[in-house]
Amino acid sequence: YKFQTEGDGTLTGTFTFGGVTFTATEDVHVDVDFTNVRGLMTVPVFSTDVLRISLLGGISYYDFNVTVTGATSGTGSLSAPVPLPLLGVLGQAKFGPVLIELEVSGLTANYGDFDISYLDLKASVGFQFLKIVAVRAGYRMVSINGTIEGYDVDGILDGFFVGASLN
């Protein structure tokens, strides 16, 4: 998925970001843009005709881009590719072509300039056809908390989604 937001505000304290020092009471404009791509493998641990429970393992790759533009200080930006290893569990129930899925994945990692706690929850209902193609709608919540290159990151992105997959 891709997420982008922007906003304006007035600083309450002085800080340095992207090599630029922004001063207290300065008006700033902030752009936040990130892209997430996940690659996961599943290993079934329990399977019947209706229910399957699998362990998940893989990588969730984030590309963060943040730009702060001050009215007097100029523009500072930070780009940080963040590959996060994931472990999790996937529960799937299948009633004919109808799929019900619940996925919980995440990890706490500390390496280099990154100290991250990451949690990704997803629940969906969908339809499978052509044996390997599925379409689904559901709800997803992603929580990221920690430090990336010295900056505190604390956010939750959640909402409804529609999608398709090859299984």
CSV table of C-alpha atoms in Angstrom, one decimal:
chain,number,residue,atom,x,y,z
A,1,TYR,CA,0.0,0.0,0.0
A,2,LYS,CA,0.9,3.6,-0.3
A,3,PHE,CA,0.2,6.3,2.2
A,4,GLN,CA,0.6,10.1,1.8
A,5,THR,CA,-0.4,13.0,4.0
A,6,GLU,CA,0.6,16.6,4.6
A,7,GLY,CA,-0.2,19.4,7.1
A,8,ASP,CA,0.7,22.8,8.3
A,9,GLY,CA,1.5,24.0,11.8
A,10,THR,CA,3.5,26.2,14.1
A,11,LEU,CA,6.4,24.8,16.0
A,12,THR,CA,6.5,24.9,19.8
A,13,GLY,CA,10.2,24.1,20.1
A,14,THR,CA,13.4,24.2,18.1
A,15,PHE,CA,14.7,21.0,16.4
A,16,THR,CA,17.0,19.9,13.6
A,17,PHE,CA,15.6,17.7,10.8
A,18,GLY,CA,17.3,16.7,7.6
A,19,GLY,CA,20.3,19.0,8.3
A,20,VAL,CA,18.1,22.1,8.8
A,21,THR,CA,17.4,23.7,12.1
A,22,PHE,CA,13.8,24.9,12.5
A,23,THR,CA,13.1,27.4,15.3
A,24,ALA,CA,10.2,27.7,17.8
A,25,THR,CA,7.2,29.7,16.6
A,26,GLU,CA,8.1,29.0,12.9
A,27,ASP,CA,5.3,28.0,10.5
A,28,VAL,CA,6.1,24.7,8.8
A,29,HIS,CA,4.6,22.5,6.1
A,30,VAL,CA,5.2,18.7,6.5
A,31,ASP,CA,4.8,16.0,3.8
A,32,VAL,CA,4.8,12.4,4.8
A,33,ASP,CA,4.9,9.7,2.1
A,34,PHE,CA,5.6,6.0,2.4
A,35,THR,CA,5.2,2.8,0.5
A,36,ASN,CA,4.9,-0.7,1.9
A,37,VAL,CA,5.5,-3.9,0.0
A,38,ARG,CA,5.3,-7.3,1.8
A,39,GLY,CA,6.6,-10.7,0.8
A,40,LEU,CA,5.4,-13.6,3.0
A,41,MET,CA,5.6,-17.4,2.9
A,42,THR,CA,3.1,-19.6,4.7
A,43,VAL,CA,3.7,-22.9,6.4
A,44,PRO,CA,0.5,-24.8,7.3
A,45,VAL,CA,0.5,-26.2,10.8
A,46,PHE,CA,-3.2,-27.3,10.9
A,47,SER,CA,-5.4,-28.0,7.9
A,48,THR,CA,-8.9,-29.5,7.3
A,49,ASP,CA,-11.4,-29.0,4.5
A,50,VAL,CA,-12.8,-25.9,6.2
A,51,LEU,CA,-10.0,-24.5,8.5
A,52,ARG,CA,-6.3,-23.9,7.9
A,53,ILE,CA,-3.8,-22.3,10.4
A,54,SER,CA,-0.4,-21.3,9.0
A,55,LEU,CA,2.8,-19.7,10.3
A,56,LEU,CA,4.0,-16.7,8.4
A,57,GLY,CA,7.5,-15.5,7.7
A,58,GLY,CA,8.9,-12.8,5.4
A,59,ILE,CA,9.7,-9.1,5.0
A,60,SER,CA,7.7,-6.0,5.1
A,61,TYR,CA,9.7,-3.3,3.2
A,62,TYR,CA,8.9,0.4,3.9
A,63,ASP,CA,10.2,3.4,2.0
A,64,PHE,CA,9.7,6.5,4.2
A,65,ASN,CA,10.0,10.0,2.8
A,66,VAL,CA,9.4,13.0,5.1
A,67,THR,CA,9.9,16.7,4.1
A,68,VAL,CA,9.6,19.7,6.5
A,69,THR,CA,9.5,23.1,4.9
A,70,GLY,CA,9.9,26.1,7.2
A,71,ALA,CA,8.7,29.6,6.4
A,72,THR,CA,12.2,31.0,7.2
A,73,SER,CA,14.6,28.0,7.7
A,74,GLY,CA,14.2,26.2,4.4
A,75,THR,CA,13.6,22.6,3.6
A,76,GLY,CA,14.8,19.5,5.4
A,77,SER,CA,14.0,16.0,4.3
A,78,LEU,CA,14.7,12.4,5.3
A,79,SER,CA,14.3,9.2,3.3
A,80,ALA,CA,14.7,5.9,5.0
A,81,PRO,CA,14.3,2.4,3.5
A,82,VAL,CA,13.3,0.1,6.3
A,83,PRO,CA,13.1,-3.7,5.7
A,84,LEU,CA,11.3,-5.3,8.6
A,85,PRO,CA,11.4,-9.1,9.1
A,86,LEU,CA,8.0,-10.5,10.0
A,87,LEU,CA,6.7,-13.5,11.9
A,88,GLY,CA,3.0,-14.2,12.3
A,89,VAL,CA,-0.1,-16.5,12.1
A,90,LEU,CA,-2.7,-16.7,9.4
A,91,GLY,CA,-6.1,-18.3,10.1
A,92,GLN,CA,-8.3,-19.1,7.1
A,93,ALA,CA,-11.8,-20.6,6.9
A,94,LYS,CA,-13.2,-21.6,3.5
A,95,PHE,CA,-16.9,-22.3,2.8
A,96,GLY,CA,-17.1,-23.1,-0.9
A,97,PRO,CA,-15.7,-20.1,-2.7
A,98,VAL,CA,-16.1,-17.8,0.4
A,99,LEU,CA,-12.9,-17.1,2.4
A,100,ILE,CA,-12.6,-15.7,5.9
A,101,GLU,CA,-9.1,-14.7,7.0
A,102,LEU,CA,-7.5,-13.3,10.1
A,103,GLU,CA,-3.8,-12.4,10.0
A,104,VAL,CA,-1.5,-11.2,12.8
A,105,SER,CA,2.1,-10.4,12.0
A,106,GLY,CA,4.9,-8.2,13.3
A,107,LEU,CA,8.2,-8.1,15.1
A,108,THR,CA,10.3,-6.0,17.4
A,109,ALA,CA,13.7,-5.3,15.8
A,110,ASN,CA,16.7,-3.4,16.9
A,111,TYR,CA,19.6,-3.0,14.4
A,112,GLY,CA,21.7,0.0,13.5
A,113,ASP,CA,19.8,3.2,13.8
A,114,PHE,CA,16.4,1.4,13.9
A,115,ASP,CA,14.5,0.3,17.0
A,116,ILE,CA,11.1,-0.7,15.9
A,117,SER,CA,8.0,-2.5,17.2
A,118,TYR,CA,5.7,-3.4,14.3
A,119,LEU,CA,2.3,-5.0,14.4
A,120,ASP,CA,0.1,-5.7,11.3
A,121,LEU,CA,-3.5,-7.0,11.9
A,122,LYS,CA,-5.8,-7.9,9.0
A,123,ALA,CA,-9.3,-9.4,8.9
A,124,SER,CA,-11.1,-10.0,5.6
A,125,VAL,CA,-13.9,-11.8,3.7
A,126,GLY,CA,-13.5,-12.7,0.1
A,127,PHE,CA,-14.2,-15.0,-2.8
A,128,GLN,CA,-11.8,-17.4,-4.4
A,129,PHE,CA,-12.1,-18.4,-8.1
A,130,LEU,CA,-9.9,-20.0,-10.7
A,131,LYS,CA,-8.3,-22.0,-7.9
A,132,ILE,CA,-5.5,-19.4,-7.3
A,133,VAL,CA,-7.2,-16.0,-7.6
A,134,ALA,CA,-9.1,-14.3,-4.6
A,135,VAL,CA,-10.7,-10.9,-4.2
A,136,ARG,CA,-11.4,-9.7,-0.7
A,137,ALA,CA,-12.6,-6.8,1.5
A,138,GLY,CA,-11.7,-6.2,5.1
A,139,TYR,CA,-10.1,-4.1,7.8
A,140,ARG,CA,-6.4,-3.6,8.4
A,141,MET,CA,-4.5,-1.9,11.3
A,142,VAL,CA,-0.7,-1.3,11.1
A,143,SER,CA,1.1,0.1,14.2
A,144,ILE,CA,4.7,1.3,14.1
A,145,ASN,CA,6.4,2.5,17.3
A,146,GLY,CA,10.1,3.2,17.8
A,147,THR,CA,13.1,5.1,16.6
A,148,ILE,CA,14.3,5.5,13.0
A,149,GLU,CA,17.7,7.2,12.5
A,150,GLY,CA,17.3,9.1,15.8
A,151,TYR,CA,13.7,10.2,15.2
A,152,ASP,CA,10.7,8.9,17.2
A,153,VAL,CA,8.1,7.2,15.1
A,154,ASP,CA,4.7,6.4,16.7
A,155,GLY,CA,1.7,5.9,14.4
A,156,ILE,CA,-1.3,3.8,13.6
A,157,LEU,CA,-2.7,3.4,10.1
A,158,ASP,CA,-6.0,1.7,9.9
A,159,GLY,CA,-9.0,1.4,7.7
A,160,PHE,CA,-11.0,-0.7,5.3
A,161,PHE,CA,-9.5,-2.2,2.1
A,162,VAL,CA,-10.3,-4.1,-1.0
A,163,GLY,CA,-7.7,-6.2,-2.8
A,164,ALA,CA,-6.9,-9.2,-4.9
A,165,SER,CA,-4.3,-12.0,-4.5
A,166,LEU,CA,-2.7,-15.0,-6.2
A,167,ASN,CA,-2.6,-17.9,-3.7
